[in-house]
XYZ file of C-alpha atoms in Angstrom:
483
model
C -15.700 -28.522 -15.314
C -16.073 -25.449 -17.490
C -15.581 -25.872 -21.229
C -12.239 -24.052 -21.368
C -10.942 -25.782 -18.229
C -10.584 -28.892 -20.374
C -7.211 -30.000 -21.624
C -6.403 -28.997 -25.174
C -6.585 -32.644 -26.248
C -10.162 -32.834 -24.952
C -11.148 -29.905 -27.213
C -9.742 -31.673 -30.267
C -12.068 -32.582 -33.166
C -10.866 -34.606 -36.192
C -10.246 -32.427 -39.235
C -10.345 -29.114 -37.390
C -7.437 -26.810 -38.206
C -6.266 -23.595 -36.549
C -4.072 -22.226 -39.343
C -3.805 -21.975 -43.119
C -0.348 -21.666 -44.674
C 0.323 -20.877 -48.341
C 1.319 -23.769 -50.549
C 5.091 -24.447 -50.558
C 6.519 -23.035 -53.783
C 9.987 -24.506 -53.650
C 11.355 -28.002 -53.940
C 10.846 -30.207 -50.946
C 13.955 -30.573 -48.810
C 12.809 -33.379 -46.525
C 15.545 -35.589 -47.954
C 18.086 -33.318 -46.288
C 16.947 -34.685 -42.920
C 18.616 -38.039 -42.099
C 16.206 -40.972 -41.956
C 17.213 -41.650 -38.366
C 15.832 -38.219 -37.365
C 12.541 -38.378 -39.279
C 9.288 -39.199 -37.516
C 7.916 -42.590 -38.499
C 4.359 -41.956 -37.312
C 2.130 -38.897 -37.626
C 2.432 -36.672 -34.557
C -0.488 -37.079 -32.154
C -1.326 -33.393 -31.964
C -4.708 -31.898 -31.007
C -6.877 -30.663 -33.888
C -8.407 -27.394 -32.724
C -9.291 -23.951 -34.027
C -7.170 -20.877 -33.344
C -9.766 -19.309 -30.969
C -9.827 -22.518 -28.923
C -6.040 -22.494 -28.636
C -5.907 -18.826 -27.633
C -8.706 -19.176 -25.078
C -7.226 -22.368 -23.652
C -3.792 -20.886 -22.943
C -5.202 -17.555 -21.808
C -7.353 -19.355 -19.251
C -4.376 -21.425 -18.133
C -2.368 -18.242 -17.598
C -5.178 -16.810 -15.481
C -4.943 -19.846 -13.203
C -1.327 -19.056 -12.405
C -0.269 -16.729 -9.606
C 2.597 -14.279 -9.929
C 3.886 -10.959 -8.667
C 1.949 -9.231 -11.443
C -1.338 -10.678 -10.181
C -1.080 -10.357 -6.408
C 0.947 -10.200 -3.186
C 3.634 -12.913 -3.146
C 5.374 -12.927 0.293
C 7.487 -16.012 -0.397
C 10.179 -15.955 2.280
C 13.800 -16.488 1.222
C 12.859 -16.260 -2.447
C 12.570 -12.460 -2.711
C 9.773 -12.310 -5.274
C 10.386 -8.722 -6.357
C 8.354 -6.900 -8.941
C 10.091 -6.788 -12.327
C 9.714 -3.260 -13.801
C 8.356 -3.513 -17.316
C 10.980 -1.131 -18.665
C 13.471 -3.943 -18.021
C 11.485 -6.226 -20.328
C 11.164 -3.503 -22.950
C 14.911 -2.924 -22.998
C 15.696 -6.646 -23.129
C 13.383 -7.084 -26.132
C 15.102 -4.415 -28.230
C 16.309 -6.023 -31.510
C 19.918 -5.001 -30.925
C 19.915 -7.227 -27.838
C 17.294 -9.864 -28.586
C 18.697 -10.784 -32.013
C 22.296 -11.371 -30.954
C 23.833 -14.802 -31.495
C 26.374 -16.191 -28.993
C 28.701 -17.304 -31.808
C 29.009 -13.880 -33.409
C 32.556 -12.477 -33.772
C 33.707 -10.188 -30.953
C 33.827 -7.229 -33.309
C 30.051 -7.442 -33.846
C 29.036 -7.685 -30.169
C 31.119 -4.956 -28.556
C 28.006 -3.401 -26.991
C 26.996 -6.693 -25.364
C 30.520 -7.293 -24.070
C 30.599 -3.768 -22.657
C 27.360 -4.526 -20.830
C 28.927 -7.657 -19.303
C 31.976 -5.669 -18.301
C 30.084 -2.710 -16.846
C 27.556 -4.879 -14.996
C 30.426 -6.783 -13.405
C 31.972 -3.489 -12.275
C 28.626 -2.319 -10.860
C 28.158 -5.570 -8.919
C 31.718 -5.300 -7.619
C 31.024 -1.779 -6.388
C 27.785 -2.856 -4.691
C 29.263 -5.958 -3.009
C 32.879 -4.974 -2.352
C 34.295 -7.815 -4.445
C 37.184 -7.405 -6.924
C 35.692 -9.083 -9.989
C 32.710 -11.142 -11.161
C 31.874 -13.937 -13.524
C 28.375 -13.597 -14.965
C 28.328 -17.116 -16.429
C 26.312 -19.149 -13.856
C 22.692 -19.730 -14.865
C 21.057 -19.729 -11.402
C 21.648 -19.304 -7.688
C 22.511 -22.944 -6.973
C 24.703 -22.906 -10.093
C 26.451 -19.878 -8.603
C 26.925 -21.749 -5.318
C 28.568 -24.650 -7.128
C 30.766 -22.241 -9.104
C 31.866 -20.469 -5.917
C 32.735 -23.760 -4.245
C 34.685 -24.838 -7.328
C 36.713 -21.627 -7.002
C 37.232 -22.334 -3.292
C 38.444 -25.848 -3.990
C 40.638 -24.713 -6.890
C 42.287 -22.135 -4.631
C 43.283 -24.774 -2.097
C 44.356 -27.286 -4.761
C 46.553 -24.758 -6.556
C 48.328 -24.149 -3.254
C 48.791 -27.888 -2.717
C 46.556 -27.828 0.369
C 44.704 -30.994 -0.600
C 43.442 -31.952 2.860
C 40.939 -29.074 2.953
C 37.825 -31.031 2.039
C 35.320 -29.882 4.695
C 32.829 -27.043 4.362
C 31.018 -25.665 7.409
C 27.332 -24.884 6.887
C 25.031 -23.324 9.537
C 21.884 -25.239 10.487
C 19.879 -22.213 9.284
C 21.392 -22.335 5.777
C 19.484 -22.560 2.527
C 18.891 -26.165 1.502
C 20.985 -25.771 -1.621
C 24.145 -24.982 0.400
C 24.898 -28.530 1.617
C 23.698 -29.939 -1.703
C 26.107 -27.736 -3.676
C 28.984 -28.660 -1.373
C 28.237 -32.362 -1.791
C 28.082 -32.036 -5.591
C 31.497 -30.335 -5.427
C 32.877 -33.359 -3.584
C 33.215 -31.609 -0.234
C 32.184 -32.906 3.183
C 29.465 -30.880 4.926
C 29.881 -30.063 8.621
C 26.943 -28.366 10.361
C 27.401 -25.594 12.923
C 24.407 -24.940 15.165
C 22.669 -21.675 15.917
C 22.277 -20.055 19.318
C 18.790 -19.418 20.779
C 18.891 -15.934 19.240
C 19.119 -17.485 15.755
C 22.730 -16.541 14.973
C 25.788 -18.771 14.592
C 27.221 -20.265 17.776
C 30.825 -19.044 17.574
C 31.936 -21.326 20.418
C 30.814 -24.394 18.478
C 32.319 -22.930 15.297
C 35.702 -22.648 17.039
C 35.589 -26.366 17.879
C 35.085 -27.238 14.187
C 37.934 -25.189 12.749
C 41.176 -26.923 11.762
C 43.467 -27.350 8.765
C 40.906 -29.564 6.956
C 38.357 -26.750 6.610
C 38.066 -25.342 3.091
C 35.643 -22.647 4.167
C 32.257 -21.716 5.549
C 29.045 -20.987 3.641
C 26.958 -18.227 5.204
C 23.885 -16.173 4.464
C 23.796 -12.742 6.086
C 21.122 -11.797 7.015
C 20.546 -15.470 7.700
C 17.506 -17.528 6.819
C 15.652 -16.216 9.862
C 16.100 -12.681 8.518
C 18.599 -11.841 11.276
C 21.914 -10.072 10.763
C 24.940 -12.057 11.965
C 26.325 -9.463 14.387
C 29.512 -11.444 15.008
C 30.397 -11.655 11.337
C 33.764 -9.880 11.722
C 34.747 -12.316 14.493
C 33.615 -15.276 12.346
C 35.666 -13.990 9.415
C 38.754 -13.688 11.616
C 38.252 -17.209 12.972
C 37.801 -18.868 9.576
C 40.648 -16.956 7.947
C 42.779 -17.794 10.960
C 42.578 -21.510 10.192
C 43.254 -20.935 6.470
C 39.648 -21.234 5.271
C 37.600 -18.976 3.014
C 34.233 -17.293 3.589
C 31.493 -17.950 1.049
C 28.479 -15.607 0.954
C 25.118 -16.946 -0.207
C 23.599 -13.827 -1.781
C 20.001 -15.005 -1.730
C 19.297 -12.612 1.153
C 21.317 -9.673 -0.141
C 18.264 -7.485 -0.807
C 18.145 -5.703 2.608
C 21.852 -4.833 2.412
C 21.706 -2.985 -0.918
C 23.758 0.188 -0.616
C 24.089 -0.272 3.174
C 26.692 -2.980 3.809
C 29.031 -4.868 1.459
C 29.903 -8.566 1.984
C 33.446 -7.831 0.835
C 33.829 -5.441 3.773
C 32.568 -8.133 6.146
C 35.442 -10.413 5.132
C 33.796 -12.650 2.544
C 36.082 -14.030 -0.181
C 33.479 -15.464 -2.557
C 29.820 -14.685 -3.101
C 27.034 -15.388 -5.509
C 24.102 -13.081 -6.226
C 20.640 -14.051 -7.413
C 19.868 -11.474 -10.082
C 16.372 -12.976 -10.229
C 15.916 -11.965 -6.588
C 17.818 -8.865 -5.501
C 18.004 -7.255 -8.926
C 14.357 -7.743 -9.933
C 14.640 -9.977 -12.992
C 11.863 -12.600 -13.337
C 11.918 -15.460 -10.864
C 10.863 -19.098 -11.100
C 8.378 -19.746 -13.897
C 9.145 -16.263 -15.236
C 12.872 -17.094 -15.439
C 15.439 -18.094 -16.358
C 17.661 -17.014 -13.490
C 21.229 -15.849 -13.099
C 23.786 -16.383 -10.336
C 26.919 -14.247 -10.905
C 29.880 -15.036 -8.659
C 32.214 -12.382 -7.258
C 35.602 -12.954 -5.633
C 38.237 -11.088 -3.645
C 41.363 -9.928 -5.478
C 43.466 -12.977 -4.544
C 40.929 -15.305 -6.190
C 40.379 -13.521 -9.521
C 42.657 -15.888 -11.447
C 40.442 -18.830 -10.447
C 37.251 -17.396 -11.969
C 35.682 -19.590 -14.676
C 36.089 -18.701 -18.321
C 35.224 -17.122 -20.671
C 35.745 -13.729 -19.025
C 35.255 -10.291 -20.528
C 38.227 -7.922 -20.441
C 38.782 -4.391 -21.712
C 42.118 -3.247 -23.168
C 41.209 0.427 -23.196
C 39.749 0.329 -26.701
C 37.942 -2.970 -27.237
C 36.299 -5.703 -25.215
C 37.462 -9.300 -25.467
C 36.421 -12.775 -24.325
C 39.404 -14.580 -22.825
C 39.723 -18.314 -22.233
C 41.448 -20.617 -19.774
C 44.503 -19.198 -18.018
C 45.651 -22.536 -16.617
C 44.438 -21.772 -13.078
C 40.733 -21.205 -13.700
C 38.166 -23.386 -11.936
C 36.977 -24.320 -15.437
C 33.987 -23.643 -17.610
C 30.553 -23.670 -15.985
C 28.251 -22.710 -18.874
C 28.009 -23.082 -22.632
C 28.456 -19.389 -23.263
C 28.632 -16.415 -20.914
C 25.407 -16.582 -18.913
C 21.776 -15.646 -19.530
C 22.279 -12.413 -21.433
C 18.779 -10.917 -21.244
C 18.590 -11.605 -17.489
C 21.876 -9.765 -17.034
C 20.532 -6.947 -19.187
C 17.427 -6.544 -17.023
C 19.508 -6.445 -13.860
C 21.762 -3.769 -15.349
C 18.709 -1.705 -16.335
C 17.414 -2.040 -12.765
C 20.720 -0.831 -11.282
C 20.946 2.123 -13.669
C 17.316 3.120 -13.079
C 17.883 3.349 -9.303
C 21.376 4.791 -9.322
C 23.824 4.907 -6.433
C 21.651 7.327 -4.479
C 18.405 5.327 -4.592
C 19.542 1.689 -4.549
C 19.960 1.879 -0.761
C 16.223 2.618 -0.408
C 15.289 -0.867 -1.619
C 16.790 -2.651 1.385
C 15.519 -0.072 3.846
C 11.931 -0.334 2.605
C 12.078 -4.151 2.497
C 13.224 -4.126 6.130
C 10.516 -1.648 7.127
C 7.793 -3.723 5.458
C 8.927 -6.967 7.089
C 9.040 -5.481 10.581
C 5.626 -3.838 10.082
C 3.989 -7.197 9.295
C 5.866 -8.979 12.094
C 4.835 -6.494 14.761
C 1.231 -6.467 13.510
C 0.800 -10.241 13.739
C 2.973 -11.441 16.611
C 0.019 -11.512 19.013
C -1.808 -14.190 16.995
C 1.168 -16.045 15.444
C 4.023 -17.448 17.506
C 7.209 -15.374 17.094
C 10.055 -17.570 18.374
C 12.722 -14.853 18.098
C 11.280 -11.474 19.000
C 13.843 -9.007 17.707
C 14.433 -6.611 14.852
C 14.515 -8.507 11.562
C 15.789 -7.475 8.169
C 13.855 -8.305 4.978
C 12.040 -11.402 6.272
C 11.043 -13.167 9.486
C 9.701 -16.514 10.687
C 6.613 -17.385 12.731
C 6.309 -20.831 14.314
C 2.689 -21.427 13.381
C -0.332 -20.041 15.171
C -0.088 -18.733 18.710
C -3.219 -20.745 19.590
C -2.615 -24.334 18.458
C -5.463 -25.812 20.506
C -7.554 -26.877 17.496
C -4.657 -28.556 15.677
C -4.709 -26.216 12.696
C -1.291 -26.364 11.018
C 0.892 -24.022 9.034
C -0.129 -25.841 5.860
C -3.800 -25.130 6.633
C -3.030 -21.434 7.059
C -1.114 -21.379 3.769
C -3.936 -23.074 1.864
C -6.560 -20.755 3.346
C -4.582 -17.692 2.221
C -5.185 -18.771 -1.380
C -8.929 -18.338 -0.888
C -8.323 -14.690 -0.010
C -6.222 -13.983 -3.099
C -2.762 -14.020 -1.527
C 0.056 -16.381 -2.379
C 1.202 -18.355 0.642
C 4.538 -17.548 2.322
C 7.263 -20.195 2.482
C 6.172 -22.901 4.945
C 8.072 -25.499 7.005
C 11.363 -23.753 6.249
C 13.751 -23.105 7.866
C 13.777 -26.414 9.699
C 14.665 -24.794 13.027
C 10.943 -24.633 13.880
C 8.246 -27.266 13.372
C 5.566 -24.944 11.970
C 7.648 -22.293 10.189
C 5.873 -19.533 8.267
C 8.516 -17.447 6.502
C 7.278 -14.072 5.264
C 9.139 -11.655 2.987
C 7.120 -8.705 1.637
C 9.878 -6.983 -0.464
C 10.146 -3.209 -0.834
C 7.683 -2.649 -3.674
C 4.499 -3.453 -1.741
C 2.333 -0.563 -0.556
C 1.066 -0.101 2.993
C -2.461 -0.789 1.710
C -1.372 -4.197 0.416
C 0.430 -5.005 3.649
C -2.609 -3.952 5.714
C -4.876 -6.169 3.607
C -2.527 -9.135 4.117
C -2.336 -8.491 7.848
C -6.146 -8.341 8.078
C -6.509 -11.671 6.288
C -3.842 -13.340 8.441
C -5.673 -12.151 11.560
C -8.981 -13.428 10.187
C -7.425 -16.829 9.459
C -6.120 -16.976 13.036
C -9.692 -16.370 14.247
C -11.085 -19.018 11.855
C -8.542 -21.522 13.175
C -10.364 -21.358 16.518
C -13.981 -20.769 15.452
C -14.170 -22.970 12.316
C -10.991 -25.081 12.026
C -12.499 -27.444 9.450
C -12.756 -24.547 7.002
C -8.971 -24.255 7.138
C -8.346 -28.005 7.017
C -10.383 -28.251 3.806
C -8.944 -25.119 2.164
C -8.505 -23.908 -0.484
C -12.144 -23.646 -1.559
C -12.057 -21.182 -4.483
C -8.974 -22.174 -6.486
C -9.166 -24.087 -9.811
C -7.477 -27.052 -8.103
C -8.323 -28.016 -4.519
C -5.870 -29.435 -1.974
C -3.798 -32.166 -3.565
C -2.303 -35.369 -2.218
C 1.231 -34.062 -2.569
C 2.882 -37.246 -1.291
C 1.220 -39.417 -3.933
C 1.885 -36.798 -6.608
C 5.594 -36.840 -5.758
C 5.839 -40.634 -5.626
C 3.647 -41.395 -8.647
C 3.633 -38.354 -10.945
C 1.514 -38.412 -14.088
C 3.735 -36.764 -16.675
C 1.775 -37.414 -19.875
C -1.803 -36.858 -20.998
C -2.037 -40.165 -22.857
C -1.253 -43.517 -21.292
C 1.765 -44.622 -23.306
């Protein structure tokens, strides 16, 4: 272990101090803190110098992998590059120093941003109005389902408690429906990867609240029968919910509202380039068709022609889903992204993402098994290696990619295939990057036959080698000290 690979507690030396503050010149105010909130024992903090602290955390950051450090083809997650101008704008004092409890009169600019971003998202998606309050994609799913349920309850249609979910859906779809108190009914896919409309017809009745769909679906395939599906679901009185996690390839090309969807959520931390995952937080705005606007959660931002206002519960709303009105700086970055592209250029994002995905797919389908050989959109799925004779698995391929400086794609999802490798390159990657990734994937396919043990023991060059993930999940070590 290198010196600065040690934990910060291991660098600690008694009496060492990393800062020097001036002596407090005013009366002590410790007595203002209730006894019940005061620490009884001295905090067990490491005693280290400032250079040790800086070097420690800098080295930790270098061990992490992100879009800023390399190619990140994580399927279904759309790990787009976040333009740094977005960060610069979000850090401007006029935005960064706002407080959510300020009077409306002092935050008119922020409220205008909420209002205008909602209008932009409505224009892009074909929905009537948005709430920007949900904090993440799954939070947006739950919010959308709450609106769906509220719609049926307000009409007195209380028997609609079932939600249809395709077997290719994102894992959060059935989870969100269950949290909302709805029964999940699965509709299977056809061999071509799209929804089986014959089976769907057999599931539709007056107990169906709606259907949750992703289009393009999780296999990266466009649901060509979407207009028929919309007619079928609406025909039985249900609503169509659009999971916007895969909206990136449709930007400026097709609008979910025009397909017949009534409710949708968008992942701003995917399609609209704001930081994702550890670079979060996220944002999951929810848009609705005109007949559902009154059920949107509050507070909502309105404009009376002169001023912007936050309005509360109207008696029909699905309720309140967040403490305030969403993650403001994430919304700000998404708005900056939309304005920087403009109506003319936003359609290029989806087109380039689709081009990049098909380029990789066609370049690798001779050495990786392609279960559905057709035009994809922004992502596609291999079913492991074409040559499985040596027993090398998808996990082995993913771990070996780390040795070559690439983040692994999504693996073992979707569950339709046993050895799924789900690749999404996004539109910002150059042909040189894609060619380098393709070359490495081809080399790994060769290694799987010529030296399979190299793959089974990978990764070899990362700070942490292959972990026992089952034990880590069952018996996690969450503290440095044994308490």
